[in-house]
Coordinates of C-alpha atoms and ligand atoms in Angstrom, one line a residue:
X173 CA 18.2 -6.0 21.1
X174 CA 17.6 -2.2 21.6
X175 CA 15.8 -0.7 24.5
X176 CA 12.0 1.0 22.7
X177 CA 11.9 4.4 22.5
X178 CA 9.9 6.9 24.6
X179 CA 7.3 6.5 21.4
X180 CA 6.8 3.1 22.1
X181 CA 6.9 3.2 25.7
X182 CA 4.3 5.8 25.5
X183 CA 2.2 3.4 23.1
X184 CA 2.6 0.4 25.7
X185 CA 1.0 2.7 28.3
X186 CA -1.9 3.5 26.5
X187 CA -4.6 1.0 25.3
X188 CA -3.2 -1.3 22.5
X189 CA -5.1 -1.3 18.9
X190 CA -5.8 -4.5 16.8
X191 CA -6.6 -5.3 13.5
X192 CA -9.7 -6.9 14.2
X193 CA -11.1 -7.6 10.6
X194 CA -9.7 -7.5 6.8
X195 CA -10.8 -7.0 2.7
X196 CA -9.7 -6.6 -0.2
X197 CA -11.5 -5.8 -4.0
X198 CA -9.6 -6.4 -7.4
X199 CA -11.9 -5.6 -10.5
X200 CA -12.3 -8.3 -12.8
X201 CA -11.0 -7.4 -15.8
X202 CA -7.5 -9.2 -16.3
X203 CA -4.9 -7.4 -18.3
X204 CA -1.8 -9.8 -19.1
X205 CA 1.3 -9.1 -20.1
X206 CA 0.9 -10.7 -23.8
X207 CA -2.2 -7.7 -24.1
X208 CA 0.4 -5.0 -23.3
X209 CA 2.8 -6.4 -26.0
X210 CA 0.3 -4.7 -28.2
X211 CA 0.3 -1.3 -27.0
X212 CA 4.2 -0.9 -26.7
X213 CA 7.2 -2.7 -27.5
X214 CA 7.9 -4.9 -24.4
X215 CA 7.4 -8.8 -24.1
X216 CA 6.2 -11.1 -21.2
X217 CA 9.9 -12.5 -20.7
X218 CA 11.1 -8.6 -20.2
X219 CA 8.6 -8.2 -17.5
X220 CA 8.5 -11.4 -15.6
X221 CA 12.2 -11.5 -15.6
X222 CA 12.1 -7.2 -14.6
X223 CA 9.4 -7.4 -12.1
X224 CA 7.4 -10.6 -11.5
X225 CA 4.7 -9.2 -13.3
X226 CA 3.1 -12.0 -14.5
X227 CA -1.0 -9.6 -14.7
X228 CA -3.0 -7.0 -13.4
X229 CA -6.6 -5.6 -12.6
X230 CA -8.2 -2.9 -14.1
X231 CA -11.1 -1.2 -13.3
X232 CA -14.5 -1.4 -15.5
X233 CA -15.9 1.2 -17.6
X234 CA -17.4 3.8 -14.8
X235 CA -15.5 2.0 -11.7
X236 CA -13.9 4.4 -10.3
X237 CA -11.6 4.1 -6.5
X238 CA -14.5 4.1 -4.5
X239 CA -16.3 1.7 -6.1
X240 CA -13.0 -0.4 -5.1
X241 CA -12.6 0.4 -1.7
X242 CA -16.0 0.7 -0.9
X243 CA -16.4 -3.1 -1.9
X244 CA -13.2 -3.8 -0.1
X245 CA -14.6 -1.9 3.3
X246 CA -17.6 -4.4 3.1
X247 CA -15.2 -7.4 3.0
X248 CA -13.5 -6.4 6.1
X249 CA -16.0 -5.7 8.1
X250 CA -17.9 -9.0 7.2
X251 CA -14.6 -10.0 8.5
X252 CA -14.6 -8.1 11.9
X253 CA -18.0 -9.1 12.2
X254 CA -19.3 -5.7 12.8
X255 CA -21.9 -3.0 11.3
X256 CA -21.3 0.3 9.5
X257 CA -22.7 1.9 11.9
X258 CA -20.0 1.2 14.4
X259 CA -17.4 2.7 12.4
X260 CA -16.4 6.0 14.0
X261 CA -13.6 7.0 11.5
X262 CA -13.1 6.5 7.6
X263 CA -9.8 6.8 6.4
X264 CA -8.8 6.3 2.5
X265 CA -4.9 6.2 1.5
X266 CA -4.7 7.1 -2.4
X267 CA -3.3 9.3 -5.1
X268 CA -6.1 8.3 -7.5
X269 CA -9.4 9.9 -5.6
X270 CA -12.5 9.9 -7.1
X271 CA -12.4 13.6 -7.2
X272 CA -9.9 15.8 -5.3
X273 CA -13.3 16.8 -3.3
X274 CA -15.3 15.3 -1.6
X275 CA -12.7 13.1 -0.3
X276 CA -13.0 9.2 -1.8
X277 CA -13.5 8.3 2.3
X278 CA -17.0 10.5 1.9
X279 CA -17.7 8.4 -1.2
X280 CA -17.2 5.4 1.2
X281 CA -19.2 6.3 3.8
X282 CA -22.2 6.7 1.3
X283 CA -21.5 3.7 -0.1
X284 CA -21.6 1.4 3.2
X285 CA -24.3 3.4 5.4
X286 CA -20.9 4.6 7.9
X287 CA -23.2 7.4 8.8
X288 CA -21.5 7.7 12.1
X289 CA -17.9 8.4 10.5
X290 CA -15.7 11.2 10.0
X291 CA -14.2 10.9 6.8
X292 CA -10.9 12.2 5.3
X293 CA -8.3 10.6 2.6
X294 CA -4.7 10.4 3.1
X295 CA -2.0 11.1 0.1
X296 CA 1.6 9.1 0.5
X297 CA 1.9 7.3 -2.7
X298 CA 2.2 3.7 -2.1
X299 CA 2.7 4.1 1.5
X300 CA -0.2 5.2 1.8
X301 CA -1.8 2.3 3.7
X302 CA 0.5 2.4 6.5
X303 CA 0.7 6.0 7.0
X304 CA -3.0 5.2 7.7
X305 CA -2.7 2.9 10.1
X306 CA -0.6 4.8 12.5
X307 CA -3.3 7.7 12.1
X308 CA -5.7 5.1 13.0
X309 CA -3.6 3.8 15.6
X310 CA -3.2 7.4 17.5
X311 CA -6.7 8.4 17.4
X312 CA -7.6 5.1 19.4
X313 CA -4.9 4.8 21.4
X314 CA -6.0 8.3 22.5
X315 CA -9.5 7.4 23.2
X316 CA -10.9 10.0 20.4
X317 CA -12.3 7.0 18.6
X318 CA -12.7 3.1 19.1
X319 CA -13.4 1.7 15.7
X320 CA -11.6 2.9 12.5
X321 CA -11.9 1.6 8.9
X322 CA -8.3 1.5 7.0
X323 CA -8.6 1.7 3.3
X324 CA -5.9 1.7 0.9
X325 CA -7.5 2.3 -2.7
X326 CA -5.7 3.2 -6.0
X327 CA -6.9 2.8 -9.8
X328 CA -3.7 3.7 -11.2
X329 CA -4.7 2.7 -14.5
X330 CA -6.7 6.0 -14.5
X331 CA -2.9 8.2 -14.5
X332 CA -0.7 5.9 -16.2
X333 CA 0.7 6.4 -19.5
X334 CA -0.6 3.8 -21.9
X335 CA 2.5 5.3 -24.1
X336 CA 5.0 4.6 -21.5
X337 CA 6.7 0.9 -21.5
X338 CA 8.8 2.2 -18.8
X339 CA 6.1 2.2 -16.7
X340 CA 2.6 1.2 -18.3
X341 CA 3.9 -2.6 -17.0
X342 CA 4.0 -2.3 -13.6
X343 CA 0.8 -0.7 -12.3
X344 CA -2.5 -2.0 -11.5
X345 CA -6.0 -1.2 -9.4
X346 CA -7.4 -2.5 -6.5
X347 CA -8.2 -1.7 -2.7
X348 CA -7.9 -3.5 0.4
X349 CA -9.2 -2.7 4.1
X350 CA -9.0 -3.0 8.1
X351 CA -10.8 -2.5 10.7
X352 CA -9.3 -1.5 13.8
X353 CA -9.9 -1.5 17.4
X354 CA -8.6 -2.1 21.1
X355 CA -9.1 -6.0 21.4
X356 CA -7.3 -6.5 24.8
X357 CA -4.8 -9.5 25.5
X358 CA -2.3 -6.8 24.7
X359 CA -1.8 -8.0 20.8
X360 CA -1.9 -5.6 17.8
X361 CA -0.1 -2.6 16.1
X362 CA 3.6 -2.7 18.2
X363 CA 5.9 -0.1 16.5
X364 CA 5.6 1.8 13.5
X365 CA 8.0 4.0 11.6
X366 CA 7.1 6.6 9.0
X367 CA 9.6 8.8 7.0
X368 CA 9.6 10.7 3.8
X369 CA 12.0 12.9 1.9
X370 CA 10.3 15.5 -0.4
X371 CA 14.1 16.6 -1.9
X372 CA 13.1 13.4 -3.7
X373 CA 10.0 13.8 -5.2
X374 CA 11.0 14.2 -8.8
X375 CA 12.1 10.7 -9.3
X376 CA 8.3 9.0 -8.4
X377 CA 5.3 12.0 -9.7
X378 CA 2.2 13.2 -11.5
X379 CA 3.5 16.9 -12.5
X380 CA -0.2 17.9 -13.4
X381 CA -3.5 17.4 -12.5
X382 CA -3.0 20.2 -9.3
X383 CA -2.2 23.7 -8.6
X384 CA 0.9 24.1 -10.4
X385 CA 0.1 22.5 -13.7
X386 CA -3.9 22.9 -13.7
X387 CA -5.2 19.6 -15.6
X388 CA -6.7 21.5 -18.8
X389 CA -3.4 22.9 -19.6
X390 CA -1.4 23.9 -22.5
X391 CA 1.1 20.8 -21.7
X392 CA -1.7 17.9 -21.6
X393 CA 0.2 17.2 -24.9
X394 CA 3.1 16.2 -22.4
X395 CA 1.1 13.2 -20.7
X396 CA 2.0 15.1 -17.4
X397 CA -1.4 13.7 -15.6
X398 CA 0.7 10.5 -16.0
X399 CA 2.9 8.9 -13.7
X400 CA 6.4 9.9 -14.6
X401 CA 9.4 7.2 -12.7
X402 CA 12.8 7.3 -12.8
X403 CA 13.3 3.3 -12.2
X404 CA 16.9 3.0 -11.3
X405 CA 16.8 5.9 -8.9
X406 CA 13.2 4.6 -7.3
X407 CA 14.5 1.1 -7.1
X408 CA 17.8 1.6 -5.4
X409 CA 15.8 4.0 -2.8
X410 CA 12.9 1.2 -2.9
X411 CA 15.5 -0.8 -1.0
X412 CA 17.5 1.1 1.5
X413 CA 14.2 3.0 2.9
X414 CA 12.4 -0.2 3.5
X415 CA 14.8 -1.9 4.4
X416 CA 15.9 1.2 6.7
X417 CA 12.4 1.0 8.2
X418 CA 12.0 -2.2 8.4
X419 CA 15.3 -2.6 11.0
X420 CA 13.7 1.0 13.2
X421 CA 10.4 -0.6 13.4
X422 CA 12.0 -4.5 14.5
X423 CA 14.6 -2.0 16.9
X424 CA 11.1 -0.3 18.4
X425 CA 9.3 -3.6 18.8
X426 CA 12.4 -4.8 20.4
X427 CA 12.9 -7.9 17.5
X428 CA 15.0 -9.2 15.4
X429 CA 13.7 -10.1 11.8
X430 CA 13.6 -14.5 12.4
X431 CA 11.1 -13.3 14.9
X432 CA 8.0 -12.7 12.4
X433 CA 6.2 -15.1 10.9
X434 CA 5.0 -13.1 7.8
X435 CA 6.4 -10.2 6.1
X436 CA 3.9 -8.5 4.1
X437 CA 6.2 -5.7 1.6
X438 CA 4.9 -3.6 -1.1
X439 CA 4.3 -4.9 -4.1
X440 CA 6.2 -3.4 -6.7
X441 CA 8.9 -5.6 -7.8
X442 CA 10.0 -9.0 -6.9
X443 CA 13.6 -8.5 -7.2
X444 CA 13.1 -5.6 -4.7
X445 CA 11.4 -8.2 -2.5
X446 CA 14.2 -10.4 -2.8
X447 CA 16.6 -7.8 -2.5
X448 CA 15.3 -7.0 0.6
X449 CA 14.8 -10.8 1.7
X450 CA 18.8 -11.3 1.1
X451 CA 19.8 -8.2 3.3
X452 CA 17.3 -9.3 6.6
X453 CA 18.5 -12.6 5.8
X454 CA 14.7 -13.7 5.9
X455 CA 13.9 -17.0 3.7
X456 CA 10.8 -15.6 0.7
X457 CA 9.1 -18.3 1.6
X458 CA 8.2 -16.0 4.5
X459 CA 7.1 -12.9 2.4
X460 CA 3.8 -12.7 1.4
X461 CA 3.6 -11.5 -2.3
X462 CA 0.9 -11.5 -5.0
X463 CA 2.4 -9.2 -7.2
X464 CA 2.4 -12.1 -10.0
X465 CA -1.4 -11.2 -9.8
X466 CA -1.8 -7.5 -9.5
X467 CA 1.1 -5.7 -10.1
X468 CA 1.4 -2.6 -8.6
X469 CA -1.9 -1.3 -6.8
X470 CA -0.1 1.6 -5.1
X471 CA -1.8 2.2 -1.8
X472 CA -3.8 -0.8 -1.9
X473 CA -1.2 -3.2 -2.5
X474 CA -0.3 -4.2 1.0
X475 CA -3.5 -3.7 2.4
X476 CA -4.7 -6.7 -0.3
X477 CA -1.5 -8.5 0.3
X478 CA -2.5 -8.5 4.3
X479 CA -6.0 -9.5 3.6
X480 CA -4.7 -12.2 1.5
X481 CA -2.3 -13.3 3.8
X482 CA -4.9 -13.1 6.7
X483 CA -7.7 -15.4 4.9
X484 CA -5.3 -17.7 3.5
X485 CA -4.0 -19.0 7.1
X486 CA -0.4 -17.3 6.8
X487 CA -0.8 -15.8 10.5
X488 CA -1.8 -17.2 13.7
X489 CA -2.7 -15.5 16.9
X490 CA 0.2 -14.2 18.6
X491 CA 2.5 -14.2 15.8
X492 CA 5.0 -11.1 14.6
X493 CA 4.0 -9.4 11.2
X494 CA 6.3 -7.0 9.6
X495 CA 4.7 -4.8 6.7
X496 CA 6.8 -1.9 4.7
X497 CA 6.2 0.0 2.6
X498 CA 7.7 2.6 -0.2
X499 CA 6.0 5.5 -2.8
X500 CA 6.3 8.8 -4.4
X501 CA 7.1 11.4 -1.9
X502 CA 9.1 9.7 -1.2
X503 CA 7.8 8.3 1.4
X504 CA 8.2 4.6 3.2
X505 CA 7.1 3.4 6.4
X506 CA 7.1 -0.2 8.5
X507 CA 4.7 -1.5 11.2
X508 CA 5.1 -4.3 13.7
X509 CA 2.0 -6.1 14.7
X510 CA 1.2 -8.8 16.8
X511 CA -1.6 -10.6 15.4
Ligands
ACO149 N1 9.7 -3.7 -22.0 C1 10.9 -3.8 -22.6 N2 12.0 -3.0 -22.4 C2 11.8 -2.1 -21.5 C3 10.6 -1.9 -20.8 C4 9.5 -2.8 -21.1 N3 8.4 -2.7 -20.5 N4 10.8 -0.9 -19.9 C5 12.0 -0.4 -20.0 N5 12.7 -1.1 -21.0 C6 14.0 -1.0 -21.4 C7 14.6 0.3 -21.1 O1 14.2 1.3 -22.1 C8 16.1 0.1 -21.1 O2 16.5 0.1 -22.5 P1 17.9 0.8 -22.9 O3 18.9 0.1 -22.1 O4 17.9 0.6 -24.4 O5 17.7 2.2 -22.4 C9 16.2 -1.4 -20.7 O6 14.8 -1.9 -20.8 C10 16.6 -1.6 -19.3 O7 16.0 -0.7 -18.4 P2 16.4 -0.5 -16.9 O8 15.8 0.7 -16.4 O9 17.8 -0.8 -16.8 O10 15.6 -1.8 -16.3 P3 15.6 -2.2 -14.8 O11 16.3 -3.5 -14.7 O12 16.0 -1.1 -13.9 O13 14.0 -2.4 -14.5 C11 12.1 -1.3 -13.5 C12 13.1 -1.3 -14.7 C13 11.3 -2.6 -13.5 C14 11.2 -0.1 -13.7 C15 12.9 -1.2 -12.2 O14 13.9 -0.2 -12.3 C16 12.0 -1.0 -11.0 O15 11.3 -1.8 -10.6 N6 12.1 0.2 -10.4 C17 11.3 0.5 -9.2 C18 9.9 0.8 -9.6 C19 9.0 1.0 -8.4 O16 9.2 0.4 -7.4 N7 8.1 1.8 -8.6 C20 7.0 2.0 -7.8 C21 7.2 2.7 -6.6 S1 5.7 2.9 -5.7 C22 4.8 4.3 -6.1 O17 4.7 5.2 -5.4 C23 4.0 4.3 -7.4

């Protein structure tokens, strides 16, 4: 066991933050994998064996991410038991906002009545959610706030390229939530690692849609509002980073990986999952996945995954939690919570 860092020792003298409540939204529409067999040449046996992939959400006609993770918001604070009105923060992880302004957290706060929020949206890919929750974490732990709203919200449907088999298979929509707060009894968020690497961001992006490539370009005939992914290269960095985070947030928290109950990873690919599962040396049965059900939601994915995991039983008070996390950036991060 390593001794914490000054980070977490600084953390441990300051008041502790829980995640007090939890939601999640899929849209109802079903898209299987026999339905994509008719928009490109791939079968169901290519992508279960590839990914897991067994389905995935998509949004309805005029759903857009706030819709999602507005819905998702609701269903965590039902679950915290509190009001809208006691939400002092709004924060939305996504690369699929509503509009690039207002920010989709503004949309939110409409949405719900938050009319005592701040609102902004955080962009790290997939990592999103977690990236969010440290933010979270810091602006309670420094007493600037007391109850933020976590929302990790993607309709990826909206930039992928129906075209693509390379990657029109592995993406989905949805949005999941948390609330968080100091709860006392010294459980919650323990350690948390973030880390990114923009030298790699050509192997995981949308090139258009922004500054450099405005979207009503002479290259729209180039899809490049689409999500463009080299898979080898993302997979083989899927791995080592959260894997690599994974180990610096168990070394902060001062634990070694039989210690948690429940490990809640992205939900990209299963053979990533187990790839990571085999290098911990952690049985699956211990991983929380539903990416059978939803593929890919991007920032939402662990953030439903938790939820799920946290209604269906799959944590009790006290235990260890490990979530990671990895997306275009790159970026990847892990947290550590007691729950
Ligand atoms: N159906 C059938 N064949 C396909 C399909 C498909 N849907 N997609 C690709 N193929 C073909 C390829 O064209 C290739 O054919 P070729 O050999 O004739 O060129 C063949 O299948 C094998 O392709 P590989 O790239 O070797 O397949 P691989 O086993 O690597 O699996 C996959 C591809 C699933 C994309 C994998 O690399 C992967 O999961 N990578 C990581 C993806 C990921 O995690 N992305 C999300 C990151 S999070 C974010 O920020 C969005």
């Amino acid at each position: 066991m390593s001794t914490p860092n000054p980070r977490t020792r600084a953390q441990q003298s300051k008041r502790t933050v829980s995640i007090i409540g939890t939601g999640s939204y899929l849209p109802e529409r079903v898209l299987t994998n026999a339905e994509l067999t008719k928009l490109v040449e791939t079968s169901d046996e290519w992508i279960v064996s590839r990914t897991g992939i067994k389905e995935r959400r998509v949004c309805a006609e005029g759903e857009a991410t706030s819709d999602l993770a507005a819905n998702a918001a609701q269903a965590a604070l039902e679950n915290a038991g509190i009001g809208a009105d006691e939400v002092d923060l709004i924060i939305v992880a996504t690369v699929t906002p509503d509009m690039f302004f207002p920010s989709t957290a503004c949309f939110v706060q409409q949405k719900i009545g938050a009319k005592n929020a701040a609102c902004f949206d955080v962009s790290a890919a997939c990592a999103g959610f977690l990236y969010a929750i440290e933010i979270a974490q810091q602006f309670i732990t420094s007493h600037t706030y007391d109850t933020v709203l976590v929302i990790g919200a993607d309709k990826l449907t909206s930039i992928v390229d129906w075209t693509d088999r390379n990657t029109c298979v592995l993406f989905g929509d949805g949005a999941g939530a948390a609330v968080l707060r100091h709860r006392g009894g010294g459980h919650g968020v323990i350690s948390t690692f973030m880390a990114s690497d923009g030298g790699l961001s050509d192997i995981l992006y949308i090139p258009g849609g922004g500054s450099r490539f405005p979207a009503v370009d002479e290259k729209t005939g180039e899809r490049l509002n689409c999500i463009k992914m080299a898979g080898k290269e993302t997979y083989k960095h899927a791995v080592t980073s959260m894997l690599d985070a994974a180990n610096k947030a168990l070394a902060d928290a001062n634990l070694d990986p039989e210690d948690l109950a429940c490990i809640i990873p992205h939900q990209a690919n299963l053979r990533i999952i187990e790839a990571i599962a085999d290098r911990m040396k952690v049985p699956m049965e211990r991983f929380m996945i539903n990416l059978d059900r939803y593929g890919n939601t991007s920032a939402g994915a662990v953030a439903i995954a938790l939820d799920e995991a946290n209604r269906t039983g799959r944590m009790k008070v006290g235990d260890y939690v490990l979530l990671v996390v990895f997306g275009g950036g790159l970026t990847w991060a892990a947290s550590v919570i007691q729950w």
